[in-house]
Coordinates of C-alpha atoms and ligand atoms in Angstrom, one line a residue:
M1 CA 18.2 -4.4 35.8
T2 CA 14.7 -4.0 35.8
P3 CA 13.4 -4.1 31.5
A4 CA 12.4 -0.1 32.6
A5 CA 16.6 0.0 33.6
R6 CA 18.1 3.2 31.9
A7 CA 21.3 3.5 30.1
I8 CA 23.5 5.9 28.5
V9 CA 26.1 4.4 25.6
I10 CA 29.2 5.9 25.3
V11 CA 30.7 5.7 22.3
P12 CA 34.2 7.9 21.2
T13 CA 34.3 7.9 17.4
Y14 CA 37.4 8.7 14.9
N15 CA 36.6 8.7 11.1
E16 CA 33.6 6.3 12.0
R17 CA 30.8 8.6 9.3
E18 CA 29.5 5.6 7.8
N19 CA 29.4 3.4 10.8
L20 CA 28.1 6.3 13.4
P21 CA 24.5 6.5 11.5
I22 CA 23.9 2.7 11.5
L23 CA 25.1 2.3 15.1
A24 CA 22.5 5.1 16.3
A25 CA 19.8 4.0 14.6
A26 CA 20.0 0.7 16.1
L27 CA 20.6 2.0 19.7
M28 CA 17.6 4.3 19.1
R29 CA 15.4 1.2 18.7
H30 CA 16.2 0.0 22.4
P31 CA 13.8 2.1 25.0
G32 CA 15.5 4.2 27.9
V33 CA 18.7 4.1 26.2
D34 CA 20.2 7.2 25.7
M35 CA 23.9 8.2 23.7
L36 CA 27.3 9.9 24.2
I37 CA 28.9 10.4 21.1
V38 CA 33.0 11.8 21.6
D39 CA 34.1 13.4 19.0
D40 CA 37.9 13.7 18.5
Q41 CA 37.8 16.6 15.7
S42 CA 37.5 13.4 12.8
P43 CA 38.7 14.8 9.8
D44 CA 36.1 13.0 7.6
G45 CA 33.3 15.2 9.4
T46 CA 32.2 12.5 12.0
G47 CA 31.3 15.1 14.0
A48 CA 29.2 16.9 11.7
V49 CA 26.9 13.8 11.2
A50 CA 27.0 13.2 14.9
D51 CA 25.5 16.7 15.3
A52 CA 22.4 16.2 12.8
L53 CA 22.2 12.9 14.5
A54 CA 21.7 14.7 17.8
R55 CA 19.2 17.1 16.1
E56 CA 17.3 14.1 14.7
H57 CA 17.3 12.5 18.2
R58 CA 16.7 15.2 20.8
G59 CA 17.0 14.8 24.3
R60 CA 18.2 10.9 23.4
I61 CA 21.7 11.5 21.5
E62 CA 23.8 13.9 22.8
V63 CA 28.0 15.1 21.1
L64 CA 30.9 15.3 22.8
H65 CA 33.1 17.2 20.8
R66 CA 37.2 17.5 22.5
A67 CA 39.9 19.5 21.1
G68 CA 43.6 18.9 22.4
D69 CA 45.4 16.0 22.1
R70 CA 43.2 12.8 21.0
G71 CA 42.8 9.3 22.1
L72 CA 40.6 7.2 23.1
G73 CA 41.4 6.8 27.1
R74 CA 40.8 10.5 26.8
S75 CA 37.9 10.6 25.5
Y76 CA 36.4 7.9 27.5
I77 CA 37.4 10.0 30.7
D78 CA 35.7 13.3 29.4
G79 CA 32.6 11.1 28.4
I80 CA 32.6 9.6 31.0
R81 CA 33.0 12.7 33.5
L82 CA 29.8 14.4 31.5
V83 CA 27.7 11.6 32.1
V84 CA 28.4 9.8 35.3
D85 CA 26.3 11.7 37.9
R86 CA 23.3 11.7 36.0
P87 CA 20.0 9.5 37.1
V88 CA 20.9 6.6 34.7
D89 CA 21.6 2.9 35.8
V90 CA 24.1 1.9 33.6
I91 CA 26.4 3.6 31.6
C92 CA 28.2 1.2 28.4
Q93 CA 30.9 1.6 26.6
M94 CA 30.9 0.2 23.2
D95 CA 32.8 0.9 19.7
C96 CA 31.2 2.7 16.4
D97 CA 33.2 0.1 13.6
L98 CA 29.9 -2.7 14.2
S99 CA 31.7 -4.8 15.8
H100 CA 30.2 -4.7 18.4
D101 CA 26.5 -5.7 17.8
P102 CA 23.7 -3.9 19.1
E103 CA 21.7 -6.4 20.0
R104 CA 23.5 -7.5 22.7
L105 CA 23.0 -4.7 24.7
P106 CA 19.5 -5.1 26.8
A107 CA 21.6 -8.8 27.5
L108 CA 25.0 -6.5 29.2
I109 CA 22.5 -4.6 30.5
A110 CA 21.0 -7.5 32.7
A111 CA 23.9 -8.8 33.3
V112 CA 24.5 -6.1 35.5
E113 CA 21.2 -6.7 37.5
D114 CA 23.8 -8.9 39.9
A115 CA 26.8 -7.2 38.8
D116 CA 28.8 -4.5 38.8
L117 CA 30.5 -4.9 35.0
A118 CA 28.9 -6.9 32.6
I119 CA 31.8 -7.3 29.1
G120 CA 31.3 -8.9 26.2
S121 CA 33.3 -11.0 25.7
R122 CA 35.0 -13.5 23.2
Y123 CA 36.5 -15.9 24.9
V124 CA 33.5 -17.3 26.9
P125 CA 31.2 -20.2 25.9
G126 CA 29.1 -18.4 23.3
G127 CA 31.4 -16.1 22.0
A128 CA 33.3 -15.6 19.1
I129 CA 34.9 -13.6 16.4
V130 CA 34.0 -13.4 12.7
N131 CA 36.6 -11.9 9.7
W132 CA 39.7 -11.7 11.4
P133 CA 42.7 -13.3 10.2
A134 CA 44.9 -15.5 12.3
R135 CA 47.4 -13.0 12.9
R136 CA 44.5 -10.8 14.9
R137 CA 43.4 -13.5 16.5
L138 CA 46.8 -15.1 17.4
L139 CA 47.8 -11.1 18.9
S140 CA 44.0 -10.7 21.2
R141 CA 44.8 -14.4 22.6
F142 CA 48.0 -13.7 23.3
A143 CA 47.8 -10.2 24.6
N144 CA 45.0 -11.7 26.7
L145 CA 47.0 -14.5 28.1
Y146 CA 49.7 -11.7 28.7
I147 CA 47.2 -9.0 30.8
R148 CA 46.1 -12.4 32.5
V149 CA 49.2 -13.9 33.8
V150 CA 51.1 -10.4 35.0
T151 CA 47.5 -9.0 36.6
R152 CA 46.2 -12.1 37.6
L153 CA 42.6 -10.9 36.4
Q154 CA 40.9 -13.6 36.0
V155 CA 38.4 -11.9 33.0
R156 CA 39.3 -14.1 29.4
D157 CA 38.9 -11.0 27.5
C158 CA 40.0 -8.2 28.8
T159 CA 40.6 -5.8 25.6
G160 CA 37.1 -5.8 24.9
G161 CA 35.4 -2.4 24.4
Y162 CA 31.8 -3.3 24.8
R163 CA 31.0 -3.3 28.4
C164 CA 28.3 -2.0 30.7
W165 CA 29.1 -0.7 34.2
R166 CA 26.6 -0.6 36.8
R167 CA 26.8 3.3 37.2
E168 CA 28.4 3.1 41.2
A169 CA 30.6 0.4 40.3
L170 CA 31.7 3.1 37.7
A171 CA 31.8 6.2 39.4
A172 CA 34.0 4.8 42.2
L173 CA 36.8 4.3 39.8
P174 CA 39.9 6.9 40.2
L175 CA 39.5 8.1 36.6
D176 CA 41.8 11.4 37.0
R177 CA 44.7 8.4 37.6
F178 CA 44.4 6.5 35.3
A179 CA 47.5 6.8 32.8
S180 CA 46.8 4.5 29.4
D181 CA 44.6 5.6 26.5
G182 CA 44.7 3.1 24.0
Y183 CA 43.3 -0.5 24.9
S184 CA 45.3 -0.1 27.3
F185 CA 43.1 2.0 28.8
L186 CA 39.7 -0.3 29.0
V187 CA 42.8 -2.8 30.9
E188 CA 43.3 -0.5 33.4
M189 CA 39.6 0.6 34.1
L190 CA 39.2 -3.4 34.6
Y191 CA 42.4 -3.5 36.8
A192 CA 40.9 -0.9 39.2
A193 CA 37.5 -2.7 39.3
A194 CA 38.1 -5.7 40.2
G195 CA 40.7 -4.2 42.8
R196 CA 38.0 -2.6 44.4
G197 CA 36.0 -5.9 44.4
A198 CA 33.7 -5.0 41.5
R199 CA 31.8 -7.5 41.1
I200 CA 32.3 -9.4 36.8
V201 CA 30.7 -10.9 34.7
E202 CA 31.1 -12.1 30.4
V203 CA 28.3 -12.4 28.6
P204 CA 29.2 -14.1 25.0
I205 CA 29.5 -11.9 22.1
T206 CA 29.7 -12.6 18.9
F207 CA 32.5 -9.8 17.7
V208 CA 32.5 -8.6 13.8
E209 CA 35.6 -6.7 12.8
R210 CA 35.4 -3.5 10.6
R211 CA 33.7 -3.1 7.4
Q212 CA 33.6 0.4 6.9
G213 CA 36.9 2.7 8.0
E214 CA 40.5 2.0 9.4
S215 CA 41.6 0.9 12.4
K216 CA 43.4 3.0 14.8
L217 CA 45.5 0.1 16.0
S218 CA 48.9 1.9 16.1
A219 CA 52.5 0.8 17.1
A220 CA 51.9 3.1 20.0
V221 CA 49.4 1.5 21.1
L222 CA 50.8 -1.8 20.9
A223 CA 53.6 -0.8 22.9
E224 CA 52.1 0.7 25.5
S225 CA 50.0 -2.3 26.1
V226 CA 52.8 -4.3 26.4
V227 CA 53.9 -2.1 29.5
T228 CA 50.5 -1.4 30.9
P229 CA 50.3 -4.8 33.0
W230 CA 53.1 -4.5 34.5
R231 CA 52.6 -0.7 35.5
L232 CA 49.7 -1.1 37.1
I233 CA 51.1 -3.9 39.3
A234 CA 54.0 -2.4 40.4
T235 CA 51.6 0.7 40.9
K236 CA 48.7 -1.0 42.4
S237 CA 47.2 1.2 44.7
A238 CA 47.2 4.4 42.9
A239 CA 45.4 2.7 40.1
Q240 CA 43.2 1.2 42.5
G241 CA 42.5 4.2 44.3
P242 CA 41.3 4.4 47.7
G243 CA 38.7 1.2 48.9
P244 CA 35.8 1.9 49.0
R245 CA 34.0 4.1 51.3
T246 CA 32.6 3.0 54.4
P247 CA 29.0 3.5 54.4
S248 CA 28.2 5.8 57.1
P249 CA 25.9 5.0 60.2
Ligands
GTP1 N1 37.2 9.4 20.2 C1 38.2 8.7 19.9 N2 38.0 7.4 19.6 C2 38.8 6.8 18.7 C3 40.1 7.3 18.9 N3 41.2 6.3 18.3 C4 39.8 5.2 17.9 N4 38.7 5.4 18.4 C5 37.2 5.0 18.7 O1 37.1 3.6 19.3 C6 36.3 2.5 19.0 C7 37.5 1.8 18.5 O2 38.4 1.8 16.8 P1 38.9 1.4 15.9 O3 39.7 1.6 15.5 O4 38.0 0.0 16.2 O5 40.2 -0.2 17.1 P2 39.9 -1.2 17.3 O6 38.2 -1.6 17.5 O7 41.0 -1.6 18.8 O8 40.6 -2.1 15.8 P3 40.2 -2.4 14.8 O9 39.9 -4.1 15.9 O10 40.9 -3.3 14.1 O11 38.9 -2.4 14.4 C8 36.0 3.3 17.8 O12 34.9 3.6 17.5 C9 36.9 4.3 17.1 O13 36.3 5.4 15.9 C10 40.4 8.5 19.2 O14 41.7 8.9 19.4 N5 39.3 9.1 19.9
MG2 MG1 37.2 -1.6 15.6

């Protein structure tokens, strides 16, 4: 993307009261970058913190307060629907727990110059993970291997949530057909994009484990991750949606 590329970063939040202002301040230091916070009625009051940030950075930070069933996938779908037709070049996804370094955002946005999707990757040369116990590293490594073997995706880091999309590539995904919610939602997006021929690049990042707040990694989310790759290949055409539209003459 050109230096003047306009980007919006969608950040789903659930109990991130302490982390959110730090992330927002760091993102606001990047010119041309806006932020959409998608809060799921966090019991810790993250929604009110988000509203205060939106008032402080009027026109650059916006908040979507969700009602009903909470979930990472649902939050992303609602957030994407809200912004996907806006006049931006790039739409990004990022966790709020400061695991994803905002300093890497320009590199990810720049990578979308020659790609449809740039993934912040722990598993390419130059990528790293800080503060994860061996058990967690092994789980993530295994999850990625499992996904790659079952789905034949060529991506090294299929489960990371730090991504920048060329707006048109994101708009082409069949969001209404996505069925998964936890990490699996990220895998499902990737699978759909790859199936549509999206050009995917991985940009090395150093992932830092959260220091504040709690992980939402649950048994249900893990169970879903086991099943999802098989469901994706079993329902291949549904997950990928109709092929790219042929341009009209
Ligand atoms: N809106 C919304 N956001 C969520 C939900 N669950 C998690 N999040 C957010 O999604 C991001 C990633 O969640 P984490 O709890 O860090 O999950 P994780 O990164 O997979 O797990 P850790 O590596 O242990 O931190 C964070 O910004 C969370 O606040 C949810 O149900 N709704
Ligand atoms: Mg996290």
